[in-house]
PDB file of C-alpha atoms in Angstrom:
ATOM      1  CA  UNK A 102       0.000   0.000   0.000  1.00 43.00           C
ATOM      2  CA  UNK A 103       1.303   3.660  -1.292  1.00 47.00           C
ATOM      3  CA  UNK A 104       1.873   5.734   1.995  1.00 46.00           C
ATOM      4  CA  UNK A 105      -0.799   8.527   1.805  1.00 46.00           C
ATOM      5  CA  UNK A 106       0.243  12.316   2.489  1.00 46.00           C
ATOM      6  CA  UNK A 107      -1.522  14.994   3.433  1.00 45.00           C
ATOM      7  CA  UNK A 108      -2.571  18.312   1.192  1.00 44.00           C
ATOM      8  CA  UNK A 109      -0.062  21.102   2.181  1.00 43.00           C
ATOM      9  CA  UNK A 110       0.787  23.918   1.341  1.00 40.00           C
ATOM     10  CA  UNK A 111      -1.572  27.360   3.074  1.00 37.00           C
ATOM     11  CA  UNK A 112      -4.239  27.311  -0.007  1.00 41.00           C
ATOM     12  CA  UNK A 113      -5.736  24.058  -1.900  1.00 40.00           C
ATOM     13  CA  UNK A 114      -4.088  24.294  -5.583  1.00 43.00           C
ATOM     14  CA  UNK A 115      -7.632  25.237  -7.101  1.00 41.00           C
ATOM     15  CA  UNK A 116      -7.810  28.652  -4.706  1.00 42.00           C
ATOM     16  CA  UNK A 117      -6.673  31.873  -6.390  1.00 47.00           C
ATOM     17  CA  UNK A 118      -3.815  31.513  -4.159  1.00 61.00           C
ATOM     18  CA  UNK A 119      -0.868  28.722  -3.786  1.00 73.00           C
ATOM     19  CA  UNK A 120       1.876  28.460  -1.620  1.00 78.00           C
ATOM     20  CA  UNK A 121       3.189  25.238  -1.158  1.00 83.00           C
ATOM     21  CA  UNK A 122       6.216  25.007   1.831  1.00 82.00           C
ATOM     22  CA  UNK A 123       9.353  23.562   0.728  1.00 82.00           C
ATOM     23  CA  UNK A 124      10.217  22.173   4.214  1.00 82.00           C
ATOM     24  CA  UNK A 125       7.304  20.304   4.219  1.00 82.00           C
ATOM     25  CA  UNK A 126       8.240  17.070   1.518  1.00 82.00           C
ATOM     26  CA  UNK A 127       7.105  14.900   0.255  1.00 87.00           C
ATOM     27  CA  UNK A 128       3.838  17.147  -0.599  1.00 85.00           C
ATOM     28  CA  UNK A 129       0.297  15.681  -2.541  1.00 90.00           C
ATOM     29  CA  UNK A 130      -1.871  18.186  -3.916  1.00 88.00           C
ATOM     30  CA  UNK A 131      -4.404  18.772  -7.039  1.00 87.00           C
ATOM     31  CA  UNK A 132      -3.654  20.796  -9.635  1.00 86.00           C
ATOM     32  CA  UNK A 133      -5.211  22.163 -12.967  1.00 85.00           C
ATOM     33  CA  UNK A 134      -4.681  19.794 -16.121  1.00 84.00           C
ATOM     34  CA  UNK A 135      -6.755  20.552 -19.160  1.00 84.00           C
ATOM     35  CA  UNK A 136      -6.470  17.350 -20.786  1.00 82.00           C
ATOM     36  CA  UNK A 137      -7.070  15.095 -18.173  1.00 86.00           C
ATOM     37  CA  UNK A 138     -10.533  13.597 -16.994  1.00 86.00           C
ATOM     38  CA  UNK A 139     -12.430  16.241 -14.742  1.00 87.00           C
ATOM     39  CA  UNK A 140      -9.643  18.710 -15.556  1.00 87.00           C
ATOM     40  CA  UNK A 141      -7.477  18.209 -12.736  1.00 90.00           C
ATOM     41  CA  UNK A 142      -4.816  16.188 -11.671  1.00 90.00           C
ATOM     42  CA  UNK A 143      -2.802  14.557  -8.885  1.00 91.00           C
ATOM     43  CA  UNK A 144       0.862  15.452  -8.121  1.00 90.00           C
ATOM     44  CA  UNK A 145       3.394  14.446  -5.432  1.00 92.00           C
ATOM     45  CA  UNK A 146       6.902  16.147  -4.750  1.00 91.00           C
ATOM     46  CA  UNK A 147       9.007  14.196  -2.583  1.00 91.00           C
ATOM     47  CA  UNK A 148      12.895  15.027  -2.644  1.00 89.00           C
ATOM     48  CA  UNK A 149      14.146  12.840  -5.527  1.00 90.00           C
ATOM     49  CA  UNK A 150      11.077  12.554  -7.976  1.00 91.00           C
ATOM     50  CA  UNK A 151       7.590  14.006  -8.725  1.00 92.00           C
ATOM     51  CA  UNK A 152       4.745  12.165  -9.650  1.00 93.00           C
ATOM     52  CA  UNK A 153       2.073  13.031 -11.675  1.00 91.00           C
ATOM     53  CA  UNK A 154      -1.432  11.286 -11.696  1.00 92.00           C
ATOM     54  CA  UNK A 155      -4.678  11.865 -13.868  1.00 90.00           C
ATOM     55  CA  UNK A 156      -6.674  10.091 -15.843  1.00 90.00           C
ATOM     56  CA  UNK A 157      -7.294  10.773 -19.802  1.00 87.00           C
ATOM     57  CA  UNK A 158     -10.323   9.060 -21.592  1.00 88.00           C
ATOM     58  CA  UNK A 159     -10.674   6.644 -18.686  1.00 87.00           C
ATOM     59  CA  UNK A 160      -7.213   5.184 -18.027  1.00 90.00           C
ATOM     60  CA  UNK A 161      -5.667   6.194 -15.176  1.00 91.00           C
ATOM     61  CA  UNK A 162      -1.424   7.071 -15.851  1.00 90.00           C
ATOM     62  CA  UNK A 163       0.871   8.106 -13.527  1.00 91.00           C
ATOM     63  CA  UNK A 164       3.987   9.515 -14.737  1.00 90.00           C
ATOM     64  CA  UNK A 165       7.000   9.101 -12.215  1.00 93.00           C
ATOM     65  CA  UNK A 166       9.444  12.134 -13.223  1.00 91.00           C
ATOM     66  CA  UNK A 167      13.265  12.733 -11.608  1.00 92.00           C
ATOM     67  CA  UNK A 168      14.057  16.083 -10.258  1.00 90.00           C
ATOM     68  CA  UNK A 169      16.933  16.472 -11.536  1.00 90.00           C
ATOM     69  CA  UNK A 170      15.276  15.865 -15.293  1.00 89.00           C
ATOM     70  CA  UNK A 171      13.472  19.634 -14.651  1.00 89.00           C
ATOM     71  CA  UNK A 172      15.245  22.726 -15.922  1.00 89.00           C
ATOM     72  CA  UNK A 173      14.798  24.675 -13.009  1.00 89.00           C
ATOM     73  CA  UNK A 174      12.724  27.022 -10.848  1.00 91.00           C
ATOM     74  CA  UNK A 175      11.240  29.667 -12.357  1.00 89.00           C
ATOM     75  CA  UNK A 176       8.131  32.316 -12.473  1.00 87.00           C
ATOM     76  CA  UNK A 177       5.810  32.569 -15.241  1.00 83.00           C
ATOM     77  CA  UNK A 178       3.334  35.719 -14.977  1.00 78.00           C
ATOM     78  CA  UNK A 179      -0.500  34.322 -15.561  1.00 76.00           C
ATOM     79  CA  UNK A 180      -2.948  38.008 -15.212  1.00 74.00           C
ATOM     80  CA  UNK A 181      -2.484  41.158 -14.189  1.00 75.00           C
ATOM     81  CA  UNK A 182       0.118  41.124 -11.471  1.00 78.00           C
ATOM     82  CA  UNK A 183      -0.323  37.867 -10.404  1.00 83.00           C
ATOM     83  CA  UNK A 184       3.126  35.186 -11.206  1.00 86.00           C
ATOM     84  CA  UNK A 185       3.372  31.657 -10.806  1.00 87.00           C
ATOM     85  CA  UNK A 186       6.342  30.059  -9.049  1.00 88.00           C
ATOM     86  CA  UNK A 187       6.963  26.812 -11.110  1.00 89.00           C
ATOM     87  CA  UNK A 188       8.951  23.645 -11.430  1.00 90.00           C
ATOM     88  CA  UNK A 189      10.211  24.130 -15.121  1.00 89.00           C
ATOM     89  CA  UNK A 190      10.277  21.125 -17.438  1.00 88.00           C
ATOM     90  CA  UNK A 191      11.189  21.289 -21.042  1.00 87.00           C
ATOM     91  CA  UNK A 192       8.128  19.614 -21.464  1.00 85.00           C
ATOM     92  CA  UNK A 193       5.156  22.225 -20.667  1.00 84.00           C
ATOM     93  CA  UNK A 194       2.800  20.187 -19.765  1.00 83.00           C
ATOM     94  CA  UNK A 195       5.153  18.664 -17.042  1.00 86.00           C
ATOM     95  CA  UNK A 196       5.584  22.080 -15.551  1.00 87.00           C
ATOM     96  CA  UNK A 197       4.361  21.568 -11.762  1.00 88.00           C
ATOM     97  CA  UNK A 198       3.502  24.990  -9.740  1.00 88.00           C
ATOM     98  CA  UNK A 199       4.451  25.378  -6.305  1.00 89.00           C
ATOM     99  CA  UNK A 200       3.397  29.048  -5.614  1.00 87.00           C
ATOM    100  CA  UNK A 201       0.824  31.741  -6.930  1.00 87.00           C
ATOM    101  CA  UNK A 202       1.016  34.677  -5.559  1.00 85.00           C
ATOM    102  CA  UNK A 203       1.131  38.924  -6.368  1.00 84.00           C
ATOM    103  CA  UNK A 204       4.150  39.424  -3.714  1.00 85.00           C
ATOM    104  CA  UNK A 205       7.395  39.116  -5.894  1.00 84.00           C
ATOM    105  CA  UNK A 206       9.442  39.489  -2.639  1.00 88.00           C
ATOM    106  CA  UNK A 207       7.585  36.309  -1.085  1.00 88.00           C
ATOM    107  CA  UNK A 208       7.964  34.604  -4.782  1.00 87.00           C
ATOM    108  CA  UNK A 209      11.825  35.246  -4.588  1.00 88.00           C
ATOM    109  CA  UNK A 210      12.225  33.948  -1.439  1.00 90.00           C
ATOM    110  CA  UNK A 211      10.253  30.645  -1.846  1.00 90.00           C
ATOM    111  CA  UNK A 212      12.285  30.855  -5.327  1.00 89.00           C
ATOM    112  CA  UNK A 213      15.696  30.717  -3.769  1.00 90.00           C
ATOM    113  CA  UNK A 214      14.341  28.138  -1.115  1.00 91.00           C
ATOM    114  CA  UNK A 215      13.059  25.304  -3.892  1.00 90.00           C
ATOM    115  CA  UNK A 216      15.862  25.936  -5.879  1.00 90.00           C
ATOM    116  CA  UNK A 217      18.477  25.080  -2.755  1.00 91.00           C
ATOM    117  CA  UNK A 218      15.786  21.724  -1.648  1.00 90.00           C
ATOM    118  CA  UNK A 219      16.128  20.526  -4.988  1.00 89.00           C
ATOM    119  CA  UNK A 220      19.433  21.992  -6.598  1.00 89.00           C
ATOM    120  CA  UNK A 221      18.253  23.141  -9.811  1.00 89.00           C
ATOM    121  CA  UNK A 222      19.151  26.680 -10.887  1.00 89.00           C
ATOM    122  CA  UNK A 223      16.694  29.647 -10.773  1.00 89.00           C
ATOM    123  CA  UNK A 224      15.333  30.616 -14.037  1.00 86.00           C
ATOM    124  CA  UNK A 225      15.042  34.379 -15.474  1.00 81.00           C
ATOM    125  CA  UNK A 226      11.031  35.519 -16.096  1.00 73.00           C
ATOM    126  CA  UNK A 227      10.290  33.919 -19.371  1.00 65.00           C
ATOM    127  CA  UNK A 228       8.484  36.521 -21.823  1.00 56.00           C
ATOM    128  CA  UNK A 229       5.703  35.608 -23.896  1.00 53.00           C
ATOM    129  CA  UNK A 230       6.445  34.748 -27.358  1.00 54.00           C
ATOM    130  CA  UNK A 231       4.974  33.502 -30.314  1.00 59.00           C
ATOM    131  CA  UNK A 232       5.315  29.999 -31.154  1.00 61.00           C
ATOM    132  CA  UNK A 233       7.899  28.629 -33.631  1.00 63.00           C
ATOM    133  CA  UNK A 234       6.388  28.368 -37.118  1.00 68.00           C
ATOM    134  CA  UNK A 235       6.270  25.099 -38.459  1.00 66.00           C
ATOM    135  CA  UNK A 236       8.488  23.459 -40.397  1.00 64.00           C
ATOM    136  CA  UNK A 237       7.842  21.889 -44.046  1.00 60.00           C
ATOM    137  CA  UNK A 238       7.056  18.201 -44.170  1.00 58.00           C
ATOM    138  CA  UNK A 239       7.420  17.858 -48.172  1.00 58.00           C
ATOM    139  CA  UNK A 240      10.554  19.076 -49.156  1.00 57.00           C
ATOM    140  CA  UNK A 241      13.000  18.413 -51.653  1.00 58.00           C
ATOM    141  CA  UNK A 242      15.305  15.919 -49.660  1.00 60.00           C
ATOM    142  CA  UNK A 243      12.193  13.187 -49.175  1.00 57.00           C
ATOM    143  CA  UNK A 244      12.301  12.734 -53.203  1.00 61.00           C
ATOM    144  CA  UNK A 245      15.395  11.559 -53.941  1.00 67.00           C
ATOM    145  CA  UNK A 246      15.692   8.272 -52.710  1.00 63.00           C
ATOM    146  CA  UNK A 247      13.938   5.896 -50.535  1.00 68.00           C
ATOM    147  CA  UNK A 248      14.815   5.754 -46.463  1.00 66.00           C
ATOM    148  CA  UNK A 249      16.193   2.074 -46.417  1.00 69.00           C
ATOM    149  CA  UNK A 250      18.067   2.922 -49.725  1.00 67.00           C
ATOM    150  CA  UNK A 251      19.863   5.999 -48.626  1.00 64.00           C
ATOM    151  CA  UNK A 252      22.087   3.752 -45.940  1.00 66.00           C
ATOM    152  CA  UNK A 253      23.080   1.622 -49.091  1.00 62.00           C
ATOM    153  CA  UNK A 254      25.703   2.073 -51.296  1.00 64.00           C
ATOM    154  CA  UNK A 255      24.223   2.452 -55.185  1.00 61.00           C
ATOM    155  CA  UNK A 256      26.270   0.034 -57.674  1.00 65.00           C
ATOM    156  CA  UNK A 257      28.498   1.574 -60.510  1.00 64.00           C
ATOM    157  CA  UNK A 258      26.755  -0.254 -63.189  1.00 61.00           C
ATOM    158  CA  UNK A 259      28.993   2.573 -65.813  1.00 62.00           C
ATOM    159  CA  UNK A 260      32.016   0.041 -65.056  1.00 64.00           C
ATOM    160  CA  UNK A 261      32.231  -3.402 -66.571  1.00 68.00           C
ATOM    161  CA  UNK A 262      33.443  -6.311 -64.725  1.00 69.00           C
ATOM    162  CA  UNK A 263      36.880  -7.394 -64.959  1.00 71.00           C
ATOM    163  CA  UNK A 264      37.042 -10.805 -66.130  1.00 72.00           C
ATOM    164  CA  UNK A 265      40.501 -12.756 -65.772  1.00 70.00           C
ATOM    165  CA  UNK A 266      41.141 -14.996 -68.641  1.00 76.00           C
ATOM    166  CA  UNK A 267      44.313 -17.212 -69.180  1.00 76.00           C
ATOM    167  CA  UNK A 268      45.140 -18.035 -65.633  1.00 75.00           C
ATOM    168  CA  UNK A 269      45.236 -21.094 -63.686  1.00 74.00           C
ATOM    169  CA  UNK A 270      42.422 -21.504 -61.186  1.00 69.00           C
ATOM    170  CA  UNK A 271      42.395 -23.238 -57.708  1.00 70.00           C
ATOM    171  CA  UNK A 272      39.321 -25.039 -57.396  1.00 73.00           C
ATOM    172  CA  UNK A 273      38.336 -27.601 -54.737  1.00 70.00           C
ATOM    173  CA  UNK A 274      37.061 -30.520 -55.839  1.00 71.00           C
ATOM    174  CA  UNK A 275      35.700 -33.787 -53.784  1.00 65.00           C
TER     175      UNK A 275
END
C-alpha cells in the first residue's frame, strides 16, 4: 500500500492563491490539467522525484518524473500582477507549480528556497512569445531516394566487370 500524504501547502491548488512550503516534503496536492478527466490532476513532490497522476479518456497514468530531469525554478506571470512560481520542465505540460502569488518578494524567497531543496538553478522571467512556425514536411530531400536505400551504397553499373582470362584456377574438388 502507497503511503498517503496529506494536502499542504496554506491554499488548496484550485484557490486563487498557492503556496506550497518547501520544508514540508514529500507534498500531494491537485492541480489544474486541461487534458485530463475532470480537468485536474494529482501530483506528489518528494525530494528525488515528482509524480504526476490523472486520468485521460478513462485510463488512469501516472507519470514518475526525476528532479533532476526539470530545468529549473522559475516564475511565469498568468494576469495582471499575479506570477506563478513553477517547477520548469522542457516539457510544458510537465511544468508543476508550487506558488501563486502577487508578492514578488515572497515569490523570490520561496524561489531561492526550492531551488536550494532541490538543486536546480533559478530561471530568469520567461516573456511571452509567439510559437515557432512550423516546419515543411514535403521538401526536396524526401524525393530523392527511398529511407532504407539511402544507408546503401548504389552500384556503378557505368564500369564493366573485370574478367581474368588465361590463368590457372584453384578449385576444390571432392
Amino acid at each position: 500500500m502507497r503511503r498517503q500524504t496529506q494536502p499542504s501547502g496554506i491554499n488548496p491548488a484550485g484557490s486563487s492563491r498557492l503556496r506550497l512550503d518547501p520544508l514540508s516534503l514529500p507534498l500531494c496536492f491537485s492541480a489544474r490539467d486541461v487534458r485530463a478527466d475532470g480537468g485536474v490532476r494529482q501530483v506528489e513532490i518528494h525530494r528525488e522525484r515528482v509524480v504526476l497522476r490523472r486520468r485521460i479518456a478513462g485510463m488512469r497514468m501516472a507519470v514518475n518524473v526525476r528532479v533532476s530531469d526539470f530545468i529549473g525554478i522559475g516564475l511565469r506571470g498568468i494576469d495582471g500582477e499575479a506570477q506563478m512560481l513553477a517547477l520548469i520542465h522542457r516539457d510544458p505540460s510537465l511544468t508543476i507549480p508550487l506558488g501563486i502569488s502577487a508578492d514578488r518578494e515572497e515569490l523570490d524567497a520561496a524561489s531561492a528556497m526550492w531551488s536550494e531543496i532541490f538543486g536546480l538553478p533559478q530561471l530568469p522571467e520567461e516573456k511571452r512569445r509567439e510559437p515557432a512556425a512550423r516546419r515543411r514536411r514535403r521538401n526536396v530531400i524526401s524525393k530523392r531516394r527511398p529511407r532504407f536505400l539511402v544507408r546503401r551504397r548504389a552500384g556503378d553499373t557505368a564500369r564493366e566487370l573485370s574478367v581474368h582470362r588465361g590463368e590457372r584456377e584453384i578449385i576444390a574438388r571432392n
